[in-house]
PDB file of C-alpha atoms in Angstrom:
ATOM      1  CA  MET A  84      -0.211  -0.043   0.048  1.00 57.00           C
ATOM      2  CA  LEU A  85       2.574   2.431   0.709  1.00 55.00           C
ATOM      3  CA  ASP A  86       6.163   3.570  -1.050  1.00 56.00           C
ATOM      4  CA  LEU A  87       9.484   2.961   1.507  1.00 57.00           C
ATOM      5  CA  ARG A  88      12.656   4.480   0.715  1.00 55.00           C
ATOM      6  CA  ASN A  89      14.043   1.214  -0.219  1.00 55.00           C
ATOM      7  CA  GLY A  90      10.992  -0.890  -0.579  1.00 59.00           C
ATOM      8  CA  SER A  91       6.856  -1.091  -0.041  1.00 61.00           C
ATOM      9  CA  LEU A  92       4.591  -1.715   3.163  1.00 63.00           C
ATOM     10  CA  GLY A  93       1.358  -3.134   3.518  1.00 65.00           C
ATOM     11  CA  PRO A  94      -1.378  -4.776   6.267  1.00 63.00           C
ATOM     12  CA  TRP A  95       0.097  -7.906   4.959  1.00 55.00           C
ATOM     13  CA  ARG A  96       3.531  -7.563   3.674  1.00 60.00           C
ATOM     14  CA  ALA A  97       6.528  -6.131   3.423  1.00 60.00           C
ATOM     15  CA  ASP A  98       9.610  -5.093   1.610  1.00 60.00           C
ATOM     16  CA  PHE A  99      11.930  -3.350   3.152  1.00 59.00           C
ATOM     17  CA  ASN A 100      14.780  -3.551   1.216  1.00 59.00           C
ATOM     18  CA  GLY A 101      13.966  -3.933  -2.151  1.00 58.00           C
ATOM     19  CA  SER A 102      14.257  -8.379  -2.374  1.00 57.00           C
ATOM     20  CA  GLY A 103      11.331  -8.575  -3.262  1.00 57.00           C
ATOM     21  CA  CYS A 104       7.808  -9.198  -0.709  1.00 55.00           C
ATOM     22  CA  VAL A 105       8.078 -11.143   2.171  1.00 54.00           C
ATOM     23  CA  VAL A 106       5.422 -11.944   5.050  1.00 53.00           C
ATOM     24  CA  TRP A 107       5.589  -9.149   7.357  1.00 55.00           C
ATOM     25  CA  ASP A 108       6.022 -10.612  11.144  1.00 58.00           C
ATOM     26  CA  LYS A 109       4.531  -8.217  13.545  1.00 56.00           C
ATOM     27  CA  SER A 110       7.304  -9.616  15.606  1.00 57.00           C
ATOM     28  CA  ASP A 111      10.050  -8.364  12.878  1.00 53.00           C
ATOM     29  CA  GLN A 112       9.935  -4.962  13.026  1.00 53.00           C
ATOM     30  CA  ALA A 113       8.191  -2.494  15.469  1.00 51.00           C
ATOM     31  CA  ILE A 114       5.060  -3.831  17.125  1.00 66.00           C
ATOM     32  CA  ASP A 115       2.577  -0.373  16.231  1.00 76.00           C
ATOM     33  CA  TRP A 116      -1.166  -0.720  16.996  1.00 81.00           C
ATOM     34  CA  ILE A 117      -1.832   1.428  13.717  1.00 82.00           C
ATOM     35  CA  LEU A 118      -0.451  -0.871  11.808  1.00 80.00           C
ATOM     36  CA  ASN A 119      -2.523  -3.667  13.429  1.00 81.00           C
ATOM     37  CA  MET A 120      -5.930  -2.350  13.033  1.00 85.00           C
ATOM     38  CA  ALA A 121      -5.394  -1.897   9.529  1.00 84.00           C
ATOM     39  CA  ARG A 122      -4.368  -5.660   9.762  1.00 82.00           C
ATOM     40  CA  VAL A 123      -7.336  -6.183  11.600  1.00 86.00           C
ATOM     41  CA  CYS A 124      -9.728  -3.422   9.229  1.00 89.00           C
ATOM     42  CA  SER A 125      -8.775  -4.631   6.257  1.00 87.00           C
ATOM     43  CA  MET A 126      -9.526  -8.721   6.491  1.00 89.00           C
ATOM     44  CA  MET A 127     -13.662  -7.050   8.036  1.00 92.00           C
ATOM     45  CA  GLY A 128     -13.751  -5.189   4.960  1.00 91.00           C
ATOM     46  CA  LEU A 129     -12.991  -8.367   3.163  1.00 91.00           C
ATOM     47  CA  ILE A 130     -14.795 -10.360   5.032  1.00 92.00           C
ATOM     48  CA  LEU A 131     -18.137  -7.475   5.058  1.00 93.00           C
ATOM     49  CA  GLY A 132     -17.333  -7.265   1.234  1.00 92.00           C
ATOM     50  CA  CYS A 133     -18.088 -10.733   0.551  1.00 92.00           C
ATOM     51  CA  ILE A 134     -21.365 -10.950   2.760  1.00 92.00           C
ATOM     52  CA  PHE A 135     -22.575  -8.261   0.351  1.00 91.00           C
ATOM     53  CA  THR A 136     -21.730  -8.729  -2.737  1.00 89.00           C
ATOM     54  CA  PHE A 137     -22.926 -12.250  -1.554  1.00 89.00           C
ATOM     55  CA  PHE A 138     -26.740 -11.379  -0.632  1.00 87.00           C
ATOM     56  CA  ALA A 139     -26.581  -9.154  -3.711  1.00 85.00           C
ATOM     57  CA  PHE A 140     -26.104 -11.543  -5.717  1.00 85.00           C
ATOM     58  CA  PHE A 141     -29.160 -13.588  -4.802  1.00 83.00           C
ATOM     59  CA  LYS A 142     -31.111 -10.627  -4.098  1.00 80.00           C
ATOM     60  CA  GLN A 143     -30.360 -10.268  -8.056  1.00 77.00           C
ATOM     61  CA  CYS A 144     -30.047 -13.850  -9.826  1.00 76.00           C
ATOM     62  CA  LEU A 145     -31.499 -16.829  -7.213  1.00 75.00           C
ATOM     63  CA  CYS A 146     -34.119 -15.743  -4.569  1.00 74.00           C
ATOM     64  CA  PRO A 147     -34.124 -12.877  -1.784  1.00 73.00           C
ATOM     65  CA  LEU A 148     -33.043 -13.983   1.773  1.00 77.00           C
ATOM     66  CA  PRO A 149     -34.394 -12.999   4.842  1.00 81.00           C
ATOM     67  CA  CYS A 150     -33.454  -9.862   5.998  1.00 83.00           C
ATOM     68  CA  GLY A 151     -31.515  -9.116   2.948  1.00 81.00           C
ATOM     69  CA  GLN A 152     -31.767  -5.499   2.347  1.00 82.00           C
ATOM     70  CA  LEU A 153     -30.832  -4.997   5.532  1.00 89.00           C
ATOM     71  CA  ILE A 154     -27.440  -7.350   5.296  1.00 89.00           C
ATOM     72  CA  MET A 155     -26.785  -5.301   2.588  1.00 88.00           C
ATOM     73  CA  ASP A 156     -27.015  -1.840   4.140  1.00 89.00           C
ATOM     74  CA  ILE A 157     -24.912  -3.309   7.130  1.00 92.00           C
ATOM     75  CA  SER A 158     -22.446  -4.769   5.549  1.00 92.00           C
ATOM     76  CA  GLY A 159     -21.761  -1.844   2.515  1.00 91.00           C
ATOM     77  CA  ILE A 160     -21.220   0.204   6.079  1.00 92.00           C
ATOM     78  CA  GLY A 161     -18.414  -1.631   7.512  1.00 93.00           C
ATOM     79  CA  VAL A 162     -17.066  -1.811   4.489  1.00 93.00           C
ATOM     80  CA  GLN A 163     -16.974   1.818   4.216  1.00 93.00           C
ATOM     81  CA  ILE A 164     -15.667   1.868   7.418  1.00 93.00           C
ATOM     82  CA  SER A 165     -13.216  -0.665   7.653  1.00 92.00           C
ATOM     83  CA  LEU A 166     -11.607   0.235   4.700  1.00 90.00           C
ATOM     84  CA  ALA A 167     -10.973   3.979   6.120  1.00 91.00           C
ATOM     85  CA  LEU A 168      -9.742   2.822   9.002  1.00 90.00           C
ATOM     86  CA  VAL A 169      -6.360   1.260   6.557  1.00 87.00           C
ATOM     87  CA  TRP A 170      -6.091   4.734   6.016  1.00 86.00           C
ATOM     88  CA  PRO A 171      -4.235   5.775   9.133  1.00 85.00           C
ATOM     89  CA  MET A 172      -1.150   3.133   8.344  1.00 81.00           C
ATOM     90  CA  ILE A 173       1.074   6.178   7.147  1.00 79.00           C
ATOM     91  CA  ARG A 174       1.202   7.139  10.379  1.00 81.00           C
ATOM     92  CA  SER A 175       3.002   4.302  11.865  1.00 78.00           C
ATOM     93  CA  ASN A 176       5.882   4.018  13.770  1.00 77.00           C
ATOM     94  CA  VAL A 177       7.435   2.000  10.956  1.00 72.00           C
ATOM     95  CA  CYS A 178       6.408   4.577   8.737  1.00 74.00           C
ATOM     96  CA  GLN A 179       7.857   7.722  10.862  1.00 74.00           C
ATOM     97  CA  THR A 180      10.995   5.495  11.016  1.00 73.00           C
ATOM     98  CA  LEU A 181      11.493   4.553   6.960  1.00 68.00           C
ATOM     99  CA  GLY A 182       9.492   7.868   5.379  1.00 69.00           C
ATOM    100  CA  CYS A 183       6.582   5.431   3.354  1.00 71.00           C
ATOM    101  CA  SER A 184       4.434   8.022   0.945  1.00 71.00           C
ATOM    102  CA  TRP A 185       1.421   7.071  -0.966  1.00 73.00           C
ATOM    103  CA  GLY A 186       2.236   3.260  -3.363  1.00 73.00           C
ATOM    104  CA  GLY A 187      -0.594   1.147  -5.768  1.00 74.00           C
ATOM    105  CA  GLY A 188      -1.761  -1.021  -3.352  1.00 76.00           C
ATOM    106  CA  ALA A 189      -2.827   2.975  -1.701  1.00 80.00           C
ATOM    107  CA  THR A 190      -4.284   3.758  -5.455  1.00 82.00           C
ATOM    108  CA  ALA A 191      -6.143   0.185  -5.587  1.00 84.00           C
ATOM    109  CA  LEU A 192      -8.352   0.838  -1.716  1.00 85.00           C
ATOM    110  CA  LEU A 193      -9.864   3.672  -2.923  1.00 88.00           C
ATOM    111  CA  LEU A 194     -10.919   2.018  -5.552  1.00 89.00           C
ATOM    112  CA  ALA A 195     -12.371  -0.758  -3.803  1.00 89.00           C
ATOM    113  CA  GLN A 196     -13.667   2.448  -1.531  1.00 90.00           C
ATOM    114  CA  ILE A 197     -15.780   3.961  -4.016  1.00 93.00           C
ATOM    115  CA  PHE A 198     -16.584   1.074  -5.754  1.00 91.00           C
ATOM    116  CA  PHE A 199     -18.568  -0.629  -2.475  1.00 90.00           C
ATOM    117  CA  PHE A 200     -19.558   2.973  -2.262  1.00 91.00           C
ATOM    118  CA  ALA A 201     -21.158   3.114  -5.310  1.00 90.00           C
ATOM    119  CA  ALA A 202     -22.716  -0.911  -4.822  1.00 87.00           C
ATOM    120  CA  SER A 203     -24.218   0.132  -2.089  1.00 88.00           C
ATOM    121  CA  ILE A 204     -25.541   2.486  -2.899  1.00 87.00           C
ATOM    122  CA  PHE A 205     -26.837   1.712  -5.879  1.00 85.00           C
ATOM    123  CA  SER A 206     -28.076  -2.048  -4.199  1.00 83.00           C
ATOM    124  CA  ARG A 207     -31.298  -0.050  -3.118  1.00 80.00           C
ATOM    125  CA  CYS A 208     -32.350   0.560  -7.129  1.00 79.00           C
ATOM    126  CA  MET A 209     -32.115  -2.584  -8.001  1.00 73.00           C
ATOM    127  CA  ARG A 210     -34.305  -3.746 -10.103  1.00 70.00           C
ATOM    128  CA  GLU A 211     -36.719  -6.503  -9.948  1.00 73.00           C
ATOM    129  CA  PRO A 212     -34.917 -10.173 -10.176  1.00 71.00           C
ATOM    130  CA  ARG A 213     -34.671 -12.440 -13.025  1.00 70.00           C
ATOM    131  CA  TYR A 214     -37.016 -15.054 -11.328  1.00 72.00           C
ATOM    132  CA  GLU A 215     -39.648 -12.335 -10.835  1.00 76.00           C
ATOM    133  CA  ARG A 216     -39.190 -10.419 -14.696  1.00 76.00           C
ATOM    134  CA  ARG A 217     -39.487 -14.180 -16.060  1.00 79.00           C
ATOM    135  CA  LYS A 218     -42.526 -14.498 -14.051  1.00 81.00           C
ATOM    136  CA  GLU A 219     -44.261 -11.427 -14.827  1.00 82.00           C
ATOM    137  CA  ARG A 220     -43.312 -11.536 -19.276  1.00 84.00           C
ATOM    138  CA  ARG A 221     -44.515 -15.587 -18.466  1.00 85.00           C
ATOM    139  CA  ASP A 222     -47.874 -14.368 -17.093  1.00 83.00           C
ATOM    140  CA  GLU A 223     -47.497 -11.947 -19.816  1.00 83.00           C
ATOM    141  CA  HIS A 224     -47.423 -14.016 -22.378  1.00 81.00           C
ATOM    142  CA  LYS A 225     -50.545 -16.379 -21.574  1.00 82.00           C
ATOM    143  CA  GLU A 226     -52.637 -12.996 -21.134  1.00 82.00           C
ATOM    144  CA  GLU A 227     -52.201 -12.316 -24.602  1.00 80.00           C
ATOM    145  CA  GLU A 228     -52.497 -15.171 -25.823  1.00 81.00           C
ATOM    146  CA  GLN A 229     -55.362 -15.558 -24.330  1.00 81.00           C
ATOM    147  CA  ALA A 230     -57.145 -12.490 -25.909  1.00 78.00           C
ATOM    148  CA  LYS A 231     -55.936 -14.555 -28.876  1.00 78.00           C
ATOM    149  CA  LYS A 232     -58.571 -17.163 -28.233  1.00 78.00           C
ATOM    150  CA  GLU A 233     -61.658 -15.528 -27.180  1.00 72.00           C
ATOM    151  CA  PRO A 234     -63.830 -12.655 -29.423  1.00 64.00           C
ATOM    152  CA  VAL A 235     -63.698  -9.113 -27.797  1.00 56.00           C
ATOM    153  CA  GLU A 236     -67.853  -8.448 -27.909  1.00 64.00           C
ATOM    154  CA  GLU A 237     -68.004  -4.403 -27.238  1.00 66.00           C
ATOM    155  CA  PRO A 238     -70.559  -3.333 -24.825  1.00 67.00           C
ATOM    156  CA  VAL A 239     -73.151  -1.302 -25.585  1.00 66.00           C
ATOM    157  CA  GLU A 240     -74.139   2.070 -24.921  1.00 67.00           C
ATOM    158  CA  GLU A 241     -77.824   3.104 -23.963  1.00 65.00           C
ATOM    159  CA  PRO A 242     -78.774   6.663 -24.852  1.00 60.00           C
ATOM    160  CA  VAL A 243     -78.459   8.733 -22.235  1.00 58.00           C
ATOM    161  CA  GLU A 244     -80.165  12.014 -21.270  1.00 59.00           C
ATOM    162  CA  ALA A 245     -79.475  14.556 -19.440  1.00 54.00           C
ATOM    163  CA  ASP A 246     -82.151  15.279 -16.078  1.00 55.00           C
ATOM    164  CA  ALA A 247     -82.951  19.780 -16.364  1.00 52.00           C
ATOM    165  CA  GLU A 248     -84.628  19.970 -12.664  1.00 57.00           C
ATOM    166  CA  GLU A 249     -82.422  18.015 -10.847  1.00 57.00           C
ATOM    167  CA  GLY A 250     -79.173  17.352 -12.470  1.00 56.00           C
ATOM    168  CA  HIS A 251     -78.557  14.496 -12.903  1.00 58.00           C
ATOM    169  CA  ALA A 252     -78.658  12.144 -15.490  1.00 56.00           C
ATOM    170  CA  ALA A 253     -81.649   9.908 -17.078  1.00 54.00           C
ATOM    171  CA  LYS A 254     -81.671   6.420 -18.302  1.00 55.00           C
ATOM    172  CA  VAL A 255     -84.484   6.156 -21.351  1.00 54.00           C
ATOM    173  CA  TYR A 256     -86.320   3.429 -22.118  1.00 54.00           C
TER     174      TYR A 256
END
């Protein structure tokens, strides 16, 4: 996520000497609560994003799940909060010591936040699920075929005259 003078740093991987990405072991460098928070929040964002995607897929393609929209709203907000709490990582002790700048991972984090924000908003206004649209088309098709089979009878109108005294219409036989 962050570029160092001699490498890169992320919540899960670090490259301090430019020798390639190695797994970030908390005991190797400074134990920092901001870095630990970034790790936890990135995992929470991943889990909540998977929950959001699962419920959105079921709502749109298969069948709506109980409390689906509420769970999608909560997980969408949770993703935004979790991903936002990864940003303070630039103020960790490791970055203060080694000097960090924004890297390619920061761009990916920003794009993930933007796309999940848009998905959260648009999940509120999705069109009807596929199975409902197919059912409506089937019903319309049946109605059209029944209308073709049955002759159309036009209603016969009865003559009507206005009743001048009371202002009501009166039937004339």
